[in-house]
Amino acid sequence: MSLKRVVIGTAGHVDHGKTALIKALTGIDTDRLKEEKERGISIELGFAYLDLPSGIRAGIVDVPGHERLVRTMLAGAHGIDMVLLVVAADEGVMPQTREHVDIIGLLGISRGVVALTKIDLVEPDWLELVQEEVKEYLTGTSLRDAPIVPVSAVTGEGLAELVRMLDALAQEVTEKPATGPARLPLDRVFTIPGFGTVVTGTLVSGTIRVGDTLSILPPDKTVRVRQLQVHKQRVEEARAGQRVAANLVGVEAGEIGRGDVLVTPGSFRSATLLDVKLYLLPTARPLKHRAKVRFHLGTTEVSAQLHLLDREELVPGEEALLQLLLEEPVVAAKGDRFVIRSFSPPLTVGGGRVLALPRMKYKRFRAEVLQYLSRLAEGELKDQVEAYLRKESQPVSLETVAETLTEEKERVVQALEELSKEEKVKLIKVEGQVYACSAATYRKLSDEARSLVARYLEEYPLREGMPKEELRSRLLPQLGVRAFQTLLEEWAGEGVLSLTAQAVSLPGLAGPSAEDQERIASLEEVYRRGGLQPPALREAASLVGIEEKEAEEYLGYLLRAGRLVKVAEGILFHREVLAAAEAQVVAALKERGEITVAEVRDLLSTSRKYVVPLLEYLDGKRVTRRIGDKRVLVKKE
C-alpha cells in the first residue's frame, strides 16, 4: 500500500445524503450520536477511511450540513486535501451548499468531486437539468473544474465511477510535510475508561510518535503520548496528512477542548493579534472599522474585531490588508487560511490568509505598515524579513523575527545573512544571540545616539560622557545591556561615538573652557592644601566662590582625571596627599611590623574621622590587611 496520506472532506446541504454516501463507499457509519440517528442528520464530525484502487488510504471527514452547525463544518474542513461536494438530485443547489462552497474557496481548496446523490429518486430529464444547474453554479467558484458524478447510495449506481474520480484526484495531491514541528488541531476531546484522555484531529504538519512529549496550546499543558491510532489501527507513528487519535498522559479531558492545538514544544505560539489579508464575499454586507465577527481557524472559533488600516469600510468583493484583534488566543502560523462569519444573521461573510503574528497594534493609514503587509502577502521570505525590519524602530532578536513570521530560525538566519551582505540589514551578534535592524534604522539610531550624547555633554560639559545605561534607557530600553554594548562598539569603530568603561562621549571634544579650567585648578589647590583633613563639598565651594552644584561637577571632573581620590562617601583626598600618606604608613609598618588606628592618627597628625577611611582604602588596595584592631603589610608575591 502506498504511504501517501490524503484527507477528503465532505460538504453540502443538510440531508443531501453525505453520511449515507460515505457508508456506501466505505461501510462505515459516521453518524456516531444518538441524536444524529434520531434526527437523521450529522451534528458532530464523523470519520471514516477509504482504500482507493491506487493503494492510497484516504481519510474521510464527514461534516454536518445544518446551518446552525456550519462552525462544526469549519472545524472539519481544516487540513483536508480535497472535497467531496454532495448535492441531492431531487433538490439541487441549496443555501448550505452555497455557504459550504464559499468556505471551501476561502480555505483555498480547489481540488474536488461533486457527487450528485439520490438519482434513484428523479427522472433522467430532471437529473440532466440539475447537472447543468450545478455546473453553472460552480463556474465562478474554486470547484469550477470539479467533475460531476451522478450516484445512488441505495442502488450503488455511479459509486465505482466516483471512486475512480476520487482516486485520480488523490494521486495529484501534494502531501503535507512530515518534517518540521508537529501540529494537530483538536476537533474532539473525550475520555475512555481505563485509558484516560483521547484527542483527535488531522495532523497538519510534522510527525507524532508514541512516547513524545508535546504541548497543548493555548492552555500550555505538557503531555506525553501514550498511544496512537490512525484509521482505528494502533501505530507507533502518525505523519502529516493523517487522521489521528492520540491517548495523552498529563491532562484531563476537561482541561482542553476543540480549538486547542497539540504541538512540538516551542514551535508555535498563541496570539490575540494577527496580520491578515481578508477577502469579503460579494454576497456579504460591508464591514466597518472595528466591526465584530466570528473568526474560524482550524478547529478554533473566537470573537474578533477588524482593525482596518487603510479605509473606514471594507466593501463586498474587495480584499484588504488589516489586523484582527481576537478576544481569546489562538494558535496560528503564516499562510493559515481562516474564515469569518457574521453574528446576525450567522453567515459566512469572508476569509483569508494569516500573514504574521505581530506583537503590537499598528497605527492606521501608515504607508510603511501597508508596504510591509504587502510584502508579507506577496514577497519571498527575504523580502518579508527586510520589510519587517524596515518597519521596526529598534533591533529585533532573531527569535522575534522567526516567531512573528512563523518561520524556522534556520531560514530566517539565511535570509538575514543575505540581506547583511547586501548592506540592507545590520546584524548585531553577541554571545550566541543575533539581533537585526534595517540599514535605515541603524543609521537613524546612530544619529539619535550622537544627538542625545551631544545634548547631555552640553548640559554637563565637565563629565566624561553620558552614562551608558542612561543612553540605553533613552534610546533602546528593550535591548539588553550586552547587545547595546556591542552596538556602541560598532558606532565607536565608525567614529560616531567614543567610549570609556561607563560612559559614551563624542570624538575630538575640546575639553573644559578656560574659565572652567581656572575653577578646576582652584578647587584642586583647596584639596591639596587641605591635606589629610580635606574640606567638605560646601566648604570647598565657598572657598572657591562657586555654587555647590558647580563644585560637584568640577569635583567629578577631578575624580575622573585621577587628580582627586574618593576614599569614602564625602571624603576626597588629593592624589599627592594620599600617595604621601600611603608611603608614611608603609614605612612605619616596615619598621614596626604592625600599627593601630591611633598610631596612624598620630603619625599623620590627623583625626580618626579620616584615618579609618584611609586605612580601609589601603586594605582595599591590598597594601595593608586588618588583623583584629591592627594593620600589617600585605606580603607581595
mmCIF file of C-alpha atoms in Angstrom, residues 10 13 15-31 37 40-42 48 60 62-63 84 86 115 117-118 120 151-156 159 162:
data_model
loop_
_atom_site.group_PDB
_atom_site.id
_atom_site.type_symbol
_atom_site.label_atom_id
_atom_site.label_comp_id
_atom_site.label_asym_id
_atom_site.label_seq_id
_atom_site.Cartn_x
_atom_site.Cartn_y
_atom_site.Cartn_z
ATOM 1 C CA THR A 10 -17.447 16.173 2.602
ATOM 2 C CA HIS A 13 -26.604 20.942 2.351
ATOM 3 C CA ASP A 15 -29.906 15.830 4.414
ATOM 4 C CA HIS A 16 -28.400 15.632 0.928
ATOM 5 C CA GLY A 17 -27.030 12.190 1.691
ATOM 6 C CA LYS A 18 -23.392 12.784 2.699
ATOM 7 C CA THR A 19 -23.338 10.230 5.508
ATOM 8 C CA ALA A 20 -25.266 7.620 3.516
ATOM 9 C CA LEU A 21 -22.840 8.048 0.618
ATOM 10 C CA ILE A 22 -19.819 7.610 2.903
ATOM 11 C CA LYS A 23 -21.326 4.437 4.340
ATOM 12 C CA ALA A 24 -21.983 3.112 0.830
ATOM 13 C CA LEU A 25 -18.376 3.840 -0.170
ATOM 14 C CA THR A 26 -16.606 2.646 2.999
ATOM 15 C CA GLY A 27 -19.027 0.552 5.014
ATOM 16 C CA ILE A 28 -18.521 2.936 7.958
ATOM 17 C CA ASP A 29 -21.444 4.784 9.543
ATOM 18 C CA THR A 30 -20.173 8.207 10.598
ATOM 19 C CA ASP A 31 -23.386 9.118 12.478
ATOM 20 C CA LYS A 37 -29.641 8.803 14.492
ATOM 21 C CA GLY A 40 -31.200 11.789 10.529
ATOM 22 C CA ILE A 41 -28.526 14.487 10.216
ATOM 23 C CA SER A 42 -24.891 14.813 11.237
ATOM 24 C CA ALA A 48 -14.089 7.068 8.000
ATOM 25 C CA ILE A 60 -12.702 11.000 5.199
ATOM 26 C CA ASP A 62 -17.927 13.793 7.222
ATOM 27 C CA VAL A 63 -19.151 17.232 8.253
ATOM 28 C CA LEU A 84 -16.426 15.653 -1.930
ATOM 29 C CA VAL A 86 -22.657 16.323 -2.166
ATOM 30 C CA ALA A 115 -21.440 13.636 -6.075
ATOM 31 C CA THR A 117 -26.805 11.895 -4.967
ATOM 32 C CA LYS A 118 -30.276 10.335 -4.786
ATOM 33 C CA ASP A 120 -32.801 6.899 -7.866
ATOM 34 C CA VAL A 151 -24.661 8.350 -7.801
ATOM 35 C CA SER A 152 -27.134 6.463 -5.648
ATOM 36 C CA ALA A 153 -26.193 5.203 -2.206
ATOM 37 C CA VAL A 154 -29.262 2.947 -2.363
ATOM 38 C CA THR A 155 -28.693 1.165 -5.697
ATOM 39 C CA GLY A 156 -24.929 1.622 -5.900
ATOM 40 C CA LEU A 159 -20.187 4.560 -6.982
ATOM 41 C CA LEU A 162 -16.976 8.202 -8.089
#
